Amino acid sequence: MMVCEFKPGLEGIPAAQSGISFVDGQKGLLEYRGIRIEELAEKSNFLETAYLLIWGELPTKEELTAFEEEVRYHRRIKYRIRDMMKSFPESGHPMDALQASAAALGLFYSRRDLHNPVYIRDAVVRLLATIPTMIAAFQLMRKGNDPVRPNDNLDYSANFLYMLTEEEPDPLAAKIFDVCLILHAEHTMNASTFSARVTASTLTDPYAVVASAVGTLGGPLHGGANEEVIQMLENIGSVENVRPYIEDCLQKKAKIMGFGHRVYKVKDPRATILQNLAEQLFAKFGQDKYYDIAQEMERVVAEKLGHKGIYPNVDFYSGLVYRKMEIPTDLFTPIFAIARVAGWLAHWKEQLAENRIFRPTQVYSGLHGMEYTPLNQR
Ligand code: ACO
């Protein structure tokens, strides 16, 4: 067997052959199934993009309508899932609530018929349809309210905002939210997608695949960064404090949240689109002082760390958009999960098509030939 050099974080090691998305980190290019992210953000909607990612091509008008209808029909969650969620502690993180709820779906749909396209489609529809409902239900229940039922007159993103806030959202806000979902739907072999593929390779059910990926997305070096960006902007507090804050981080060798990316060495194209969306929101709903702080951060970080290829990533501006929509900070990562479930499911399906269980190797750095010391002699 060929022995490879150990690469921490598997940096640069291909873990799968995939036709789902493509990134060129030097050029700042991201494509889903060959279509540039800028074009999808402008012309598509989230469910159409999810269909593209999962089934490999854009749906016809009839296919899209049928898919949207199926998702709309399956938005309600079982009362037992809702009751289970009621017993979750309100102080718990919504990502943990989501991970537990996604895994619990597997209890209700335990049949594993992975070679049956009908089973695959049902699972895709159910996960896309119910994850937003579960997140919104947890949000209302932790405030002591009853969850609201999905509104069949609203499309995917507008309905989520409605279930979250109990009010029909402004159309511009709903449209911008939908674009945010498109931007977060897929991003090649990142940590949570790798986690999804490893779990998928054991031929377990898709609910376990998604639950495992949700758990991986939650960490601050991955999806959790957008929460930390807002906390950081709040701590900085003013434009004047930006430079000393960054200099302090550099001196302490601390990471500046929302900056840097394993792949992008220029500004993440999604950050550029999100910045533009944030500006549209501020134009309609009023300026935000944290945006001024963010812009100053971008300038100072480019000056200090641009030579290392450290620029804003997708999480830098997404938090500002969600904050303007008055979405609680700890829901930012669950919202990322609503979007990324499309990518995870695309990878689940691709993994199943040519499966080999993941079984990497390791470089052993421990001892050999040690003697067992009896308990009373230790
Ligand atoms: N702030 C300051 N310096 C940074 C940052 C940052 N955010 N990111 C990287 N660097 C520096 C490192 O200190 C290192 O410098 P050195 O070569 O002098 O030691 C160099 O750039 C390379 O950094 P690595 O940590 O090796 O880069 P890696 O590819 O492992 O990390 C990561 C990428 C985890 C995203 C990192 O940039 C980071 O922690 N960023 C902050 C957290 C964040 O925003 N995460 C969201 C990522 S996007 C997503 O998951 C959706």
Short mmCIF file of C-alpha atoms and ligand atoms in Angstrom, two decimals:
data_model
loop_
_atom_site.label_atom_id
_atom_site.label_comp_id
_atom_site.label_asym_id
_atom_site.label_seq_id
_atom_site.Cartn_x
_atom_site.Cartn_y
_atom_site.Cartn_z
CA MET A 1 0.00 0.00 0.00
CA MET A 2 1.24 3.50 -0.86
CA VAL A 3 2.20 5.40 2.31
CA CYS A 4 1.30 9.12 2.09
CA GLU A 5 2.66 11.98 4.11
CA PHE A 6 0.38 12.94 7.02
CA LYS A 7 -1.38 16.25 6.35
CA PRO A 8 -3.11 17.80 9.40
CA GLY A 9 -6.70 18.64 8.49
CA LEU A 10 -6.21 16.50 5.34
CA GLU A 11 -5.24 19.74 3.62
CA GLY A 12 -4.97 19.26 -0.13
CA ILE A 13 -5.97 15.56 0.01
CA PRO A 14 -8.94 14.67 -2.24
CA ALA A 15 -11.57 12.76 -0.23
CA ALA A 16 -14.03 12.15 -3.10
CA GLN A 17 -14.61 12.67 -6.79
CA SER A 18 -17.45 15.12 -7.05
CA GLY A 19 -19.38 16.93 -9.77
CA ILE A 20 -21.46 19.09 -7.43
CA SER A 21 -19.53 22.33 -6.92
CA PHE A 22 -16.22 23.90 -7.87
CA VAL A 23 -14.10 26.55 -6.19
CA ASP A 24 -11.08 28.40 -7.55
CA GLY A 25 -9.68 30.05 -4.44
CA GLN A 26 -7.20 32.21 -6.34
CA LYS A 27 -9.78 33.65 -8.72
CA GLY A 28 -12.65 33.81 -6.21
CA LEU A 29 -14.81 31.56 -8.40
CA LEU A 30 -17.62 29.34 -7.08
CA GLU A 31 -19.86 27.23 -9.34
CA TYR A 32 -22.73 24.88 -8.53
CA ARG A 33 -22.96 22.19 -11.25
CA GLY A 34 -20.94 24.52 -13.48
CA ILE A 35 -23.14 27.62 -12.96
CA ARG A 36 -21.52 30.64 -11.34
CA ILE A 37 -22.83 31.56 -7.90
CA GLU A 38 -23.40 35.18 -9.00
CA GLU A 39 -25.79 33.99 -11.71
CA LEU A 40 -27.73 31.71 -9.36
CA ALA A 41 -27.94 34.46 -6.73
CA GLU A 42 -29.42 36.80 -9.31
CA LYS A 43 -31.75 34.46 -11.23
CA SER A 44 -32.58 31.36 -9.19
CA ASN A 45 -34.37 30.63 -5.94
CA PHE A 46 -33.26 28.34 -3.13
CA LEU A 47 -35.44 25.34 -3.96
CA GLU A 48 -34.48 25.46 -7.63
CA THR A 49 -30.79 25.65 -6.60
CA ALA A 50 -31.31 22.71 -4.21
CA TYR A 51 -32.85 20.71 -7.07
CA LEU A 52 -29.89 21.62 -9.30
CA LEU A 53 -27.39 20.51 -6.68
CA ILE A 54 -29.15 17.27 -5.78
CA TRP A 55 -30.32 16.08 -9.22
CA GLY A 56 -27.52 17.61 -11.24
CA GLU A 57 -29.47 19.84 -13.61
CA LEU A 58 -31.92 22.71 -13.53
CA PRO A 59 -35.53 21.48 -13.32
CA THR A 60 -38.06 22.14 -16.06
CA LYS A 61 -40.97 24.40 -15.11
CA GLU A 62 -43.15 21.33 -14.38
CA GLU A 63 -40.42 19.60 -12.36
CA LEU A 64 -39.81 22.73 -10.30
CA THR A 65 -43.51 23.26 -9.62
CA ALA A 66 -43.93 19.62 -8.55
CA PHE A 67 -40.86 19.82 -6.29
CA GLU A 68 -41.97 23.09 -4.68
CA GLU A 69 -45.42 21.63 -4.06
CA GLU A 70 -44.00 18.48 -2.45
CA VAL A 71 -41.79 20.54 -0.15
CA ARG A 72 -44.74 22.82 0.73
CA TYR A 73 -46.90 19.78 1.53
CA HIS A 74 -44.32 18.28 3.91
CA ARG A 75 -43.51 21.40 5.94
CA ARG A 76 -45.54 20.38 8.98
CA ILE A 77 -43.71 18.41 11.66
CA LYS A 78 -45.20 15.50 13.56
CA TYR A 79 -46.71 16.49 16.88
CA ARG A 80 -44.41 14.00 18.62
CA ILE A 81 -41.35 15.78 17.22
CA ARG A 82 -42.82 19.09 18.39
CA ASP A 83 -43.54 17.60 21.86
CA MET A 84 -40.04 16.16 22.03
CA MET A 85 -38.63 19.61 21.21
CA LYS A 86 -40.80 21.15 23.95
CA SER A 87 -38.80 19.18 26.49
CA PHE A 88 -35.48 20.59 25.27
CA PRO A 89 -33.97 23.18 27.67
CA GLU A 90 -34.68 26.69 26.41
CA SER A 91 -31.09 27.63 27.29
CA GLY A 92 -29.75 24.99 24.89
CA HIS A 93 -28.14 26.05 21.63
CA PRO A 94 -30.53 25.81 18.65
CA MET A 95 -27.86 23.86 16.72
CA ASP A 96 -28.03 21.14 19.36
CA ALA A 97 -31.83 21.22 19.18
CA LEU A 98 -31.61 20.89 15.40
CA GLN A 99 -29.11 18.05 15.53
CA ALA A 100 -31.30 16.10 17.97
CA SER A 101 -34.47 16.79 15.96
CA ALA A 102 -32.92 15.86 12.61
CA ALA A 103 -31.67 12.60 14.13
CA ALA A 104 -35.12 11.99 15.64
CA LEU A 105 -36.67 12.04 12.16
CA GLY A 106 -34.85 8.76 11.62
CA LEU A 107 -37.00 7.19 14.34
CA PHE A 108 -40.12 7.97 12.36
CA TYR A 109 -38.77 7.08 8.91
CA SER A 110 -36.48 4.20 9.80
CA ARG A 111 -36.84 2.23 6.54
CA ARG A 112 -33.53 2.33 4.66
CA ASP A 113 -34.28 1.79 0.99
CA LEU A 114 -31.20 3.48 -0.40
CA HIS A 115 -31.49 2.02 -3.90
CA ASN A 116 -35.03 3.28 -4.37
CA PRO A 117 -35.29 6.72 -6.08
CA VAL A 118 -38.69 7.26 -4.42
CA TYR A 119 -37.13 6.79 -0.96
CA ILE A 120 -34.31 9.20 -1.89
CA ARG A 121 -36.74 11.83 -3.11
CA ASP A 122 -38.98 11.47 -0.05
CA ALA A 123 -36.02 11.92 2.27
CA VAL A 124 -34.75 14.95 0.33
CA VAL A 125 -38.19 16.59 0.39
CA ARG A 126 -38.78 15.80 4.06
CA LEU A 127 -35.44 17.17 5.22
CA LEU A 128 -35.64 20.34 3.13
CA ALA A 129 -39.24 20.87 4.23
CA THR A 130 -39.01 20.16 7.96
CA ILE A 131 -35.64 21.60 9.02
CA PRO A 132 -36.89 25.23 8.81
CA THR A 133 -40.06 24.26 10.68
CA MET A 134 -38.06 22.61 13.46
CA ILE A 135 -35.77 25.62 13.87
CA ALA A 136 -38.70 28.05 13.97
CA ALA A 137 -40.61 25.81 16.40
CA PHE A 138 -37.64 25.70 18.80
CA GLN A 139 -37.29 29.47 18.61
CA LEU A 140 -40.95 30.09 19.54
CA MET A 141 -41.11 27.36 22.17
CA ARG A 142 -38.01 28.59 23.98
CA LYS A 143 -39.76 31.96 24.29
CA GLY A 144 -42.75 30.15 25.81
CA ASN A 145 -44.94 30.48 22.70
CA ASP A 146 -46.63 27.75 20.69
CA PRO A 147 -45.07 27.11 17.29
CA VAL A 148 -47.00 28.54 14.34
CA ARG A 149 -48.12 26.30 11.51
CA PRO A 150 -46.50 26.78 8.12
CA ASN A 151 -48.35 29.18 5.83
CA ASP A 152 -49.14 27.47 2.52
CA ASN A 153 -49.51 30.81 0.76
CA LEU A 154 -45.87 31.68 1.34
CA ASP A 155 -42.89 30.33 -0.49
CA TYR A 156 -39.98 28.59 1.20
CA SER A 157 -38.01 31.52 2.63
CA ALA A 158 -40.97 33.80 3.36
CA ASN A 159 -42.64 30.93 5.20
CA PHE A 160 -39.57 30.35 7.37
CA LEU A 161 -39.43 34.03 8.36
CA TYR A 162 -43.16 33.93 9.03
CA MET A 163 -42.84 30.86 11.30
CA LEU A 164 -39.94 32.54 13.11
CA THR A 165 -41.49 35.95 13.71
CA GLU A 166 -45.24 35.18 13.50
CA GLU A 167 -45.51 37.97 10.92
CA GLU A 168 -45.50 37.92 7.13
CA PRO A 169 -42.07 39.20 6.12
CA ASP A 170 -41.30 42.19 3.94
CA PRO A 171 -40.89 40.89 0.33
CA LEU A 172 -37.38 42.40 -0.03
CA ALA A 173 -36.26 40.79 3.24
CA ALA A 174 -37.69 37.41 2.14
CA LYS A 175 -35.98 37.68 -1.26
CA ILE A 176 -32.65 38.59 0.33
CA PHE A 177 -32.99 35.74 2.82
CA ASP A 178 -33.61 33.34 -0.09
CA VAL A 179 -30.41 34.55 -1.79
CA CYS A 180 -28.54 33.96 1.48
CA LEU A 181 -29.73 30.34 1.37
CA ILE A 182 -28.49 29.98 -2.22
CA LEU A 183 -25.07 31.32 -1.20
CA HIS A 184 -24.75 28.86 1.70
CA ALA A 185 -26.17 25.81 -0.06
CA GLU A 186 -22.94 24.08 -1.04
CA HIS A 187 -19.19 24.52 -0.87
CA THR A 188 -17.14 21.50 -2.02
CA MET A 189 -15.37 19.31 0.54
CA ASN A 190 -15.67 21.34 3.74
CA ALA A 191 -15.76 19.83 7.24
CA SER A 192 -19.52 19.26 7.50
CA THR A 193 -19.79 17.87 3.97
CA PHE A 194 -16.93 15.50 4.68
CA SER A 195 -18.73 14.47 7.84
CA ALA A 196 -21.94 13.89 5.83
CA ARG A 197 -20.08 11.75 3.28
CA VAL A 198 -18.30 9.67 5.92
CA THR A 199 -21.63 8.96 7.61
CA ALA A 200 -23.34 8.30 4.26
CA SER A 201 -20.62 5.81 3.33
CA THR A 202 -21.76 3.48 6.11
CA LEU A 203 -25.17 3.27 4.34
CA THR A 204 -27.00 4.61 7.36
CA ASP A 205 -30.18 6.67 6.93
CA PRO A 206 -30.15 10.25 5.56
CA TYR A 207 -31.39 11.68 8.88
CA ALA A 208 -28.23 10.39 10.58
CA VAL A 209 -26.20 11.85 7.70
CA VAL A 210 -27.73 15.29 8.19
CA ALA A 211 -27.56 15.10 12.00
CA SER A 212 -23.87 14.30 11.80
CA ALA A 213 -23.23 17.19 9.41
CA VAL A 214 -25.23 19.59 11.63
CA GLY A 215 -23.00 18.65 14.57
CA THR A 216 -19.90 19.42 12.51
CA LEU A 217 -21.24 22.70 11.15
CA GLY A 218 -21.80 24.07 14.66
CA GLY A 219 -18.15 24.75 15.55
CA PRO A 220 -16.71 28.29 15.53
CA LEU A 221 -14.13 27.46 12.87
CA HIS A 222 -16.92 26.48 10.47
CA GLY A 223 -20.57 27.60 10.46
CA GLY A 224 -20.44 29.02 13.96
CA ALA A 225 -18.19 31.89 12.86
CA ASN A 226 -21.05 34.23 11.83
CA GLU A 227 -22.32 34.31 15.43
CA GLU A 228 -18.85 35.17 16.63
CA VAL A 229 -18.54 37.93 14.01
CA ILE A 230 -21.50 39.78 15.53
CA GLN A 231 -20.14 39.35 19.05
CA MET A 232 -16.79 40.67 17.83
CA LEU A 233 -18.39 43.73 16.13
CA GLU A 234 -20.35 44.44 19.32
CA ASN A 235 -17.19 44.14 21.43
CA ILE A 236 -15.27 46.49 19.13
CA GLY A 237 -18.12 48.99 19.43
CA SER A 238 -16.78 51.82 17.26
CA VAL A 239 -14.82 52.48 14.07
CA GLU A 240 -11.96 54.04 16.11
CA ASN A 241 -11.49 50.78 18.05
CA VAL A 242 -11.01 48.65 14.93
CA ARG A 243 -7.29 49.18 14.38
CA PRO A 244 -6.27 48.60 18.03
CA TYR A 245 -8.50 45.50 18.14
CA ILE A 246 -6.87 44.01 15.06
CA GLU A 247 -3.37 44.88 16.23
CA ASP A 248 -4.15 43.22 19.56
CA CYS A 249 -5.40 40.05 17.79
CA LEU A 250 -2.27 39.93 15.67
CA GLN A 251 -0.04 40.38 18.67
CA LYS A 252 -1.83 37.57 20.53
CA LYS A 253 -1.95 35.46 17.34
CA ALA A 254 -5.73 35.23 17.73
CA LYS A 255 -7.92 34.55 14.69
CA ILE A 256 -10.14 37.41 13.52
CA MET A 257 -13.58 35.93 13.01
CA GLY A 258 -15.10 36.08 9.53
CA PHE A 259 -11.70 36.33 7.85
CA GLY A 260 -9.58 33.70 6.16
CA HIS A 261 -10.50 30.54 4.36
CA ARG A 262 -8.74 27.26 3.65
CA VAL A 263 -9.48 27.63 -0.08
CA TYR A 264 -10.04 31.32 -0.89
CA LYS A 265 -6.96 33.50 -0.97
CA VAL A 266 -8.97 36.48 -2.26
CA LYS A 267 -12.30 37.85 -1.03
CA ASP A 268 -14.90 35.07 -0.91
CA PRO A 269 -17.34 35.77 -3.81
CA ARG A 270 -20.23 35.03 -1.46
CA ALA A 271 -19.01 37.78 0.89
CA THR A 272 -19.14 40.26 -2.02
CA ILE A 273 -22.75 39.28 -2.83
CA LEU A 274 -23.74 39.36 0.85
CA GLN A 275 -22.21 42.78 1.32
CA ASN A 276 -24.33 44.02 -1.55
CA LEU A 277 -27.47 42.45 -0.02
CA ALA A 278 -26.65 44.02 3.34
CA GLU A 279 -26.45 47.42 1.67
CA GLN A 280 -29.87 46.89 0.05
CA LEU A 281 -31.32 46.05 3.47
CA PHE A 282 -29.72 49.08 5.12
CA ALA A 283 -31.04 51.31 2.30
CA LYS A 284 -34.59 50.14 2.98
CA PHE A 285 -34.57 49.60 6.76
CA GLY A 286 -31.96 52.08 8.01
CA GLN A 287 -28.18 52.13 8.39
CA ASP A 288 -26.32 49.96 10.87
CA LYS A 289 -23.28 51.24 12.75
CA TYR A 290 -21.84 47.72 12.81
CA TYR A 291 -21.60 47.87 9.03
CA ASP A 292 -19.25 50.87 9.32
CA ILE A 293 -17.15 48.89 11.78
CA ALA A 294 -17.17 45.88 9.43
CA GLN A 295 -16.01 47.96 6.46
CA GLU A 296 -13.18 49.45 8.50
CA MET A 297 -12.20 45.93 9.61
CA GLU A 298 -12.09 44.79 6.01
CA ARG A 299 -9.74 47.71 5.18
CA VAL A 300 -7.40 47.18 8.12
CA VAL A 301 -7.26 43.37 7.74
CA ALA A 302 -6.46 43.76 4.01
CA GLU A 303 -3.63 46.10 4.94
CA LYS A 304 -2.21 43.82 7.66
CA LEU A 305 -3.01 40.33 6.38
CA GLY A 306 -3.72 40.73 2.66
CA HIS A 307 -0.24 39.36 1.86
CA LYS A 308 -1.30 36.06 3.51
CA GLY A 309 -4.51 35.92 1.46
CA ILE A 310 -6.74 36.72 4.46
CA TYR A 311 -9.95 38.44 3.31
CA PRO A 312 -13.60 38.31 4.41
CA ASN A 313 -15.29 34.91 4.11
CA VAL A 314 -19.01 34.14 3.71
CA ASP A 315 -19.62 34.53 7.43
CA PHE A 316 -18.39 38.10 7.69
CA TYR A 317 -21.42 39.81 6.15
CA SER A 318 -24.12 37.13 6.60
CA GLY A 319 -24.43 37.96 10.30
CA LEU A 320 -25.06 41.63 9.53
CA VAL A 321 -27.85 40.67 7.10
CA TYR A 322 -29.55 38.38 9.62
CA ARG A 323 -29.08 40.90 12.41
CA LYS A 324 -30.85 43.56 10.36
CA MET A 325 -33.73 41.09 9.94
CA GLU A 326 -33.82 40.90 13.76
CA ILE A 327 -32.97 37.21 13.75
CA PRO A 328 -31.40 36.10 17.07
CA THR A 329 -27.65 35.57 16.79
CA ASP A 330 -27.72 31.93 17.86
CA LEU A 331 -30.03 31.11 14.92
CA PHE A 332 -27.42 32.15 12.34
CA THR A 333 -25.77 28.74 12.22
CA PRO A 334 -29.08 26.81 12.12
CA ILE A 335 -30.00 29.04 9.14
CA PHE A 336 -26.72 28.05 7.54
CA ALA A 337 -27.86 24.44 8.07
CA ILE A 338 -31.22 25.10 6.32
CA ALA A 339 -29.21 26.06 3.26
CA ARG A 340 -26.41 23.52 3.51
CA VAL A 341 -28.78 20.57 3.82
CA ALA A 342 -29.13 20.90 0.03
CA GLY A 343 -25.39 20.39 -0.42
CA TRP A 344 -25.22 17.58 2.14
CA LEU A 345 -28.05 15.73 0.40
CA ALA A 346 -26.38 16.19 -2.98
CA HIS A 347 -23.21 14.63 -1.52
CA TRP A 348 -25.24 11.86 0.16
CA LYS A 349 -26.76 10.95 -3.20
CA GLU A 350 -23.41 11.17 -4.98
CA GLN A 351 -21.71 9.05 -2.30
CA LEU A 352 -24.40 6.35 -2.60
CA ALA A 353 -23.97 6.20 -6.38
CA GLU A 354 -20.36 5.02 -6.02
CA ASN A 355 -19.94 4.06 -2.42
CA ARG A 356 -16.90 2.81 -0.60
CA ILE A 357 -16.91 3.08 3.16
CA PHE A 358 -14.40 5.66 4.43
CA ARG A 359 -11.55 3.98 6.23
CA PRO A 360 -8.46 6.22 6.19
CA THR A 361 -5.28 5.28 7.91
CA GLN A 362 -3.24 6.97 10.63
CA VAL A 363 0.38 7.58 11.55
CA TYR A 364 0.84 5.82 14.88
CA SER A 365 2.79 7.98 17.32
CA GLY A 366 2.26 5.92 20.48
CA LEU A 367 4.27 3.34 22.38
CA HIS A 368 4.83 -0.38 21.81
CA GLY A 369 5.47 -3.34 24.08
CA MET A 370 4.41 -1.66 27.31
CA GLU A 371 3.73 -3.80 30.37
CA TYR A 372 0.42 -3.78 32.23
CA THR A 373 0.98 -2.26 35.70
CA PRO A 374 -1.40 -3.68 38.30
CA LEU A 375 -3.78 -1.12 39.77
CA ASN A 376 -2.23 -1.14 43.24
CA GLN A 377 1.23 -0.35 41.82
CA ARG A 378 0.24 2.79 39.83
N1 ACO B 1 -7.25 36.05 11.51
C1 ACO B 1 -5.90 36.22 11.63
N2 ACO B 1 -5.02 35.43 11.00
C2 ACO B 1 -5.49 34.44 10.26
C3 ACO B 1 -6.88 34.21 10.11
C4 ACO B 1 -7.76 35.06 10.77
N3 ACO B 1 -9.09 34.90 10.67
N4 ACO B 1 -7.07 33.13 9.33
C5 ACO B 1 -5.85 32.71 8.99
N5 ACO B 1 -4.89 33.49 9.56
C6 ACO B 1 -3.44 33.37 9.42
C7 ACO B 1 -2.93 32.28 10.37
O1 ACO B 1 -2.56 32.82 11.61
C8 ACO B 1 -1.76 31.73 9.60
O2 ACO B 1 -0.66 32.62 9.75
P1 ACO B 1 0.85 32.04 9.84
O3 ACO B 1 1.08 31.36 8.52
O4 ACO B 1 1.68 33.24 10.07
O5 ACO B 1 0.85 31.06 10.99
C9 ACO B 1 -2.21 31.81 8.15
O6 ACO B 1 -3.14 32.87 8.11
C10 ACO B 1 -2.86 30.51 7.68
O7 ACO B 1 -3.90 30.20 8.59
P2 ACO B 1 -4.42 28.74 8.93
O8 ACO B 1 -5.08 28.75 10.26
O9 ACO B 1 -3.32 27.74 8.71
O10 ACO B 1 -5.49 28.57 7.78
P3 ACO B 1 -6.54 27.40 7.71
O11 ACO B 1 -6.76 27.16 6.28
O12 ACO B 1 -6.16 26.24 8.58
O13 ACO B 1 -7.82 28.05 8.42
C11 ACO B 1 -9.87 29.07 8.82
C12 ACO B 1 -8.92 28.51 7.76
C13 ACO B 1 -10.17 27.97 9.88
C14 ACO B 1 -11.17 29.47 8.18
C15 ACO B 1 -9.19 30.28 9.50
O14 ACO B 1 -8.95 31.27 8.51
C16 ACO B 1 -10.01 30.84 10.64
O15 ACO B 1 -9.93 30.31 11.76
N6 ACO B 1 -10.80 31.92 10.39
C17 ACO B 1 -11.64 32.51 11.41
C18 ACO B 1 -12.89 31.68 11.62
C19 ACO B 1 -13.87 31.82 10.46
O16 ACO B 1 -14.18 32.91 9.99
N7 ACO B 1 -14.40 30.65 10.04
C20 ACO B 1 -15.39 30.59 8.95
C21 ACO B 1 -14.79 29.96 7.74
S1 ACO B 1 -15.93 29.94 6.41
C22 ACO B 1 -16.96 28.65 6.77
O17 ACO B 1 -16.63 27.69 7.40
C23 ACO B 1 -18.28 28.75 6.26
#
